[in-house]
Amino acid sequence: MRASSTPSTPETIGPARRIALLDLPALHADAGARVPLERKAAALLALLALDGARPRAELATLLWPDVTLAQARNSLRQRLFRLQRAAGCEIVVGADALRLADDTTHDVGDARERLGADPQARAGELLGTLDFNDSPALAEWVDMARERWRRQRAALLAEFAAAHEARHEVVPALGYAERLVAEEPLLEHAHRRVMRLHYLR
């Protein structure tokens, strides 16, 4: 069953130049306001955030595979209009190819910085529990993107754990190592590091 999606409100919150793609996809304004993203808007922004510029026609057919190209393009135009209205500014730009505006940020993009400051940061699945099985090609992309994100996060956790351990900072190293074990319980090297750090502590 497809997860329910929450439509964005028609009011602006803006300007909103930050996108949350993890857990509950949303637009975030500087003032702290938050507008949840509906399913296809979230997928569109994730595609542009993680893959960069994509042809407009390709995005339209990926998001609306069961209609004609003209209908898909029209649906994409409407979605872009609603996104701009909700954000209070253009966060997607381009003509034949679409991309995120240069000053638009997202929470996967600053994972290194945030995880470096807090071993518990950046939790959550990419695009939360949203289901895209009504579009097989999009569902395949989402599955691969989620796996890439999990591998990226695991690599960062291992890197920070190793760096703190090398500086003999046992407590912060243990924070990263224990989170890595919790998220990737089959990684033998992560379990070995946790045991070693507990011994050193």
GROMACS .gro file of N, CA, C and O in nm, residues 21 39-55 58-60 62-63 76 98-100 106 126-127 132 137-142 145 148:
model
  156
   21LEU      N    1   1.498   1.600   0.308
   21LEU     CA    2   1.470   1.479   0.231
   21LEU      C    3   1.467   1.355   0.318
   21LEU      O    4   1.422   1.250   0.274
   39ARG      N    5   0.414   1.350  -0.211
   39ARG     CA    6   0.499   1.241  -0.257
   39ARG      C    7   0.580   1.274  -0.383
   39ARG      O    8   0.701   1.257  -0.387
   40LYS      N    9   0.514   1.322  -0.487
   40LYS     CA   10   0.585   1.343  -0.613
   40LYS      C   11   0.672   1.468  -0.609
   40LYS      O   12   0.778   1.472  -0.671
   41ALA      N   13   0.632   1.568  -0.534
   41ALA     CA   14   0.718   1.685  -0.516
   41ALA      C   15   0.846   1.644  -0.443
   41ALA      O   16   0.956   1.688  -0.477
   42ALA      N   17   0.832   1.559  -0.341
   42ALA     CA   18   0.949   1.512  -0.267
   42ALA      C   19   1.042   1.431  -0.358
   42ALA      O   20   1.164   1.447  -0.354
   43ALA      N   21   0.984   1.345  -0.441
   43ALA     CA   22   1.065   1.265  -0.533
   43ALA      C   23   1.137   1.354  -0.633
   43ALA      O   24   1.256   1.334  -0.663
   44LEU      N   25   1.067   1.454  -0.686
   44LEU     CA   26   1.128   1.546  -0.782
   44LEU      C   27   1.248   1.617  -0.720
   44LEU      O   28   1.357   1.624  -0.780
   45LEU      N   29   1.232   1.670  -0.599
   45LEU     CA   30   1.341   1.742  -0.534
   45LEU      C   31   1.456   1.648  -0.499
   45LEU      O   32   1.573   1.687  -0.507
   46ALA      N   33   1.425   1.525  -0.461
   46ALA     CA   34   1.531   1.428  -0.432
   46ALA      C   35   1.611   1.395  -0.558
   46ALA      O   36   1.735   1.387  -0.555
   47LEU      N   37   1.543   1.377  -0.669
   47LEU     CA   38   1.611   1.350  -0.796
   47LEU      C   39   1.709   1.462  -0.830
   47LEU      O   40   1.825   1.437  -0.868
   48LEU      N   41   1.665   1.587  -0.817
   48LEU     CA   42   1.751   1.700  -0.851
   48LEU      C   43   1.861   1.720  -0.749
   48LEU      O   44   1.974   1.756  -0.785
   49ALA      N   45   1.831   1.695  -0.622
   49ALA     CA   46   1.931   1.714  -0.517
   49ALA      C   47   2.044   1.611  -0.527
   49ALA      O   48   2.162   1.644  -0.509
   50LEU      N   49   2.009   1.488  -0.558
   50LEU     CA   50   2.108   1.380  -0.556
   50LEU      C   51   2.174   1.354  -0.690
   50LEU      O   52   2.288   1.311  -0.697
   51ASP      N   53   2.102   1.380  -0.799
   51ASP     CA   54   2.156   1.352  -0.933
   51ASP      C   55   2.196   1.477  -1.009
   51ASP      O   56   2.260   1.467  -1.114
   52GLY      N   57   2.157   1.592  -0.963
   52GLY     CA   58   2.185   1.715  -1.037
   52GLY      C   59   2.081   1.738  -1.145
   52GLY      O   60   1.971   1.682  -1.141
   53ALA      N   61   2.115   1.820  -1.243
   53ALA     CA   62   2.021   1.859  -1.348
   53ALA      C   63   1.971   1.738  -1.425
   53ALA      O   64   2.047   1.647  -1.457
   54ARG      N   65   1.841   1.737  -1.454
   54ARG     CA   66   1.780   1.629  -1.532
   54ARG      C   67   1.690   1.691  -1.639
   54ARG      O   68   1.625   1.793  -1.614
   55PRO      N   69   1.682   1.631  -1.760
   55PRO     CA   70   1.593   1.684  -1.863
   55PRO      C   71   1.449   1.688  -1.815
   55PRO      O   72   1.401   1.596  -1.748
   58GLU      N   73   1.237   1.390  -1.924
   58GLU     CA   74   1.273   1.269  -1.850
   58GLU      C   75   1.208   1.267  -1.713
   58GLU      O   76   1.156   1.164  -1.668
   59LEU      N   77   1.213   1.380  -1.645
   59LEU     CA   78   1.151   1.389  -1.513
   59LEU      C   79   1.000   1.370  -1.522
   59LEU      O   80   0.940   1.301  -1.438
   60ALA      N   81   0.939   1.429  -1.623
   60ALA     CA   82   0.794   1.419  -1.637
   60ALA      C   83   0.751   1.274  -1.656
   60ALA      O   84   0.656   1.227  -1.591
   62LEU      N   85   0.919   1.006  -1.578
   62LEU     CA   86   0.956   0.925  -1.462
   62LEU      C   87   0.852   0.939  -1.351
   62LEU      O   88   0.815   0.841  -1.285
   63LEU      N   89   0.801   1.060  -1.333
   63LEU     CA   90   0.705   1.086  -1.225
   63LEU      C   91   0.562   1.050  -1.264
   63LEU      O   92   0.482   1.012  -1.178
   76LEU      N   93   0.395   1.820  -1.444
   76LEU     CA   94   0.521   1.871  -1.390
   76LEU      C   95   0.515   2.023  -1.375
   76LEU      O   96   0.559   2.078  -1.273
   98LEU      N   97   1.607   2.078  -1.570
   98LEU     CA   98   1.575   2.137  -1.440
   98LEU      C   99   1.686   2.106  -1.340
   98LEU      O  100   1.748   2.001  -1.346
   99ARG      N  101   1.705   2.198  -1.248
   99ARG     CA  102   1.802   2.179  -1.141
   99ARG      C  103   1.756   2.260  -1.021
   99ARG      O  104   1.670   2.349  -1.033
  100LEU      N  105   1.817   2.231  -0.905
  100LEU     CA  106   1.789   2.312  -0.787
  100LEU      C  107   1.856   2.447  -0.802
  100LEU      O  108   1.966   2.458  -0.857
  106HIS      N  109   2.001   2.104   0.112
  106HIS     CA  110   1.922   1.991   0.160
  106HIS      C  111   2.001   1.913   0.264
  106HIS      O  112   2.123   1.926   0.275
  126LEU      N  113   1.587   0.807   0.359
  126LEU     CA  114   1.567   0.900   0.249
  126LEU      C  115   1.422   0.890   0.201
  126LEU      O  116   1.371   0.782   0.175
  127LEU      N  117   1.354   1.003   0.196
  127LEU     CA  118   1.212   1.013   0.158
  127LEU      C  119   1.121   0.936   0.252
  127LEU      O  120   1.009   0.899   0.217
  132PHE      N  121   0.669   0.441  -0.392
  132PHE     CA  122   0.658   0.483  -0.531
  132PHE      C  123   0.635   0.363  -0.625
  132PHE      O  124   0.672   0.367  -0.741
  137ALA      N  125   1.002   0.259  -1.254
  137ALA     CA  126   1.134   0.320  -1.277
  137ALA      C  127   1.171   0.414  -1.163
  137ALA      O  128   1.286   0.416  -1.118
  138LEU      N  129   1.074   0.492  -1.115
  138LEU     CA  130   1.100   0.581  -1.003
  138LEU      C  131   1.126   0.502  -0.876
  138LEU      O  132   1.216   0.535  -0.798
  139ALA      N  133   1.050   0.396  -0.854
  139ALA     CA  134   1.070   0.312  -0.735
  139ALA      C  135   1.210   0.252  -0.736
  139ALA      O  136   1.276   0.244  -0.631
  140GLU      N  137   1.258   0.212  -0.853
  140GLU     CA  138   1.393   0.156  -0.863
  140GLU      C  139   1.497   0.262  -0.828
  140GLU      O  140   1.594   0.235  -0.756
  141TRP      N  141   1.476   0.384  -0.879
  141TRP     CA  142   1.571   0.491  -0.847
  141TRP      C  143   1.570   0.520  -0.697
  141TRP      O  144   1.677   0.538  -0.636
  142VAL      N  145   1.452   0.526  -0.636
  142VAL     CA  146   1.443   0.554  -0.493
  142VAL      C  147   1.513   0.445  -0.412
  142VAL      O  148   1.588   0.474  -0.317
  145ALA      N  149   1.882   0.502  -0.447
  145ALA     CA  150   1.923   0.623  -0.376
  145ALA      C  151   1.923   0.600  -0.225
  145ALA      O  152   2.013   0.650  -0.154
  148ARG      N  153   2.235   0.405  -0.148
  148ARG     CA  154   2.354   0.492  -0.154
  148ARG      C  155   2.365   0.578  -0.029
  148ARG      O  156   2.473   0.597   0.025
   0.00000   0.00000   0.00000
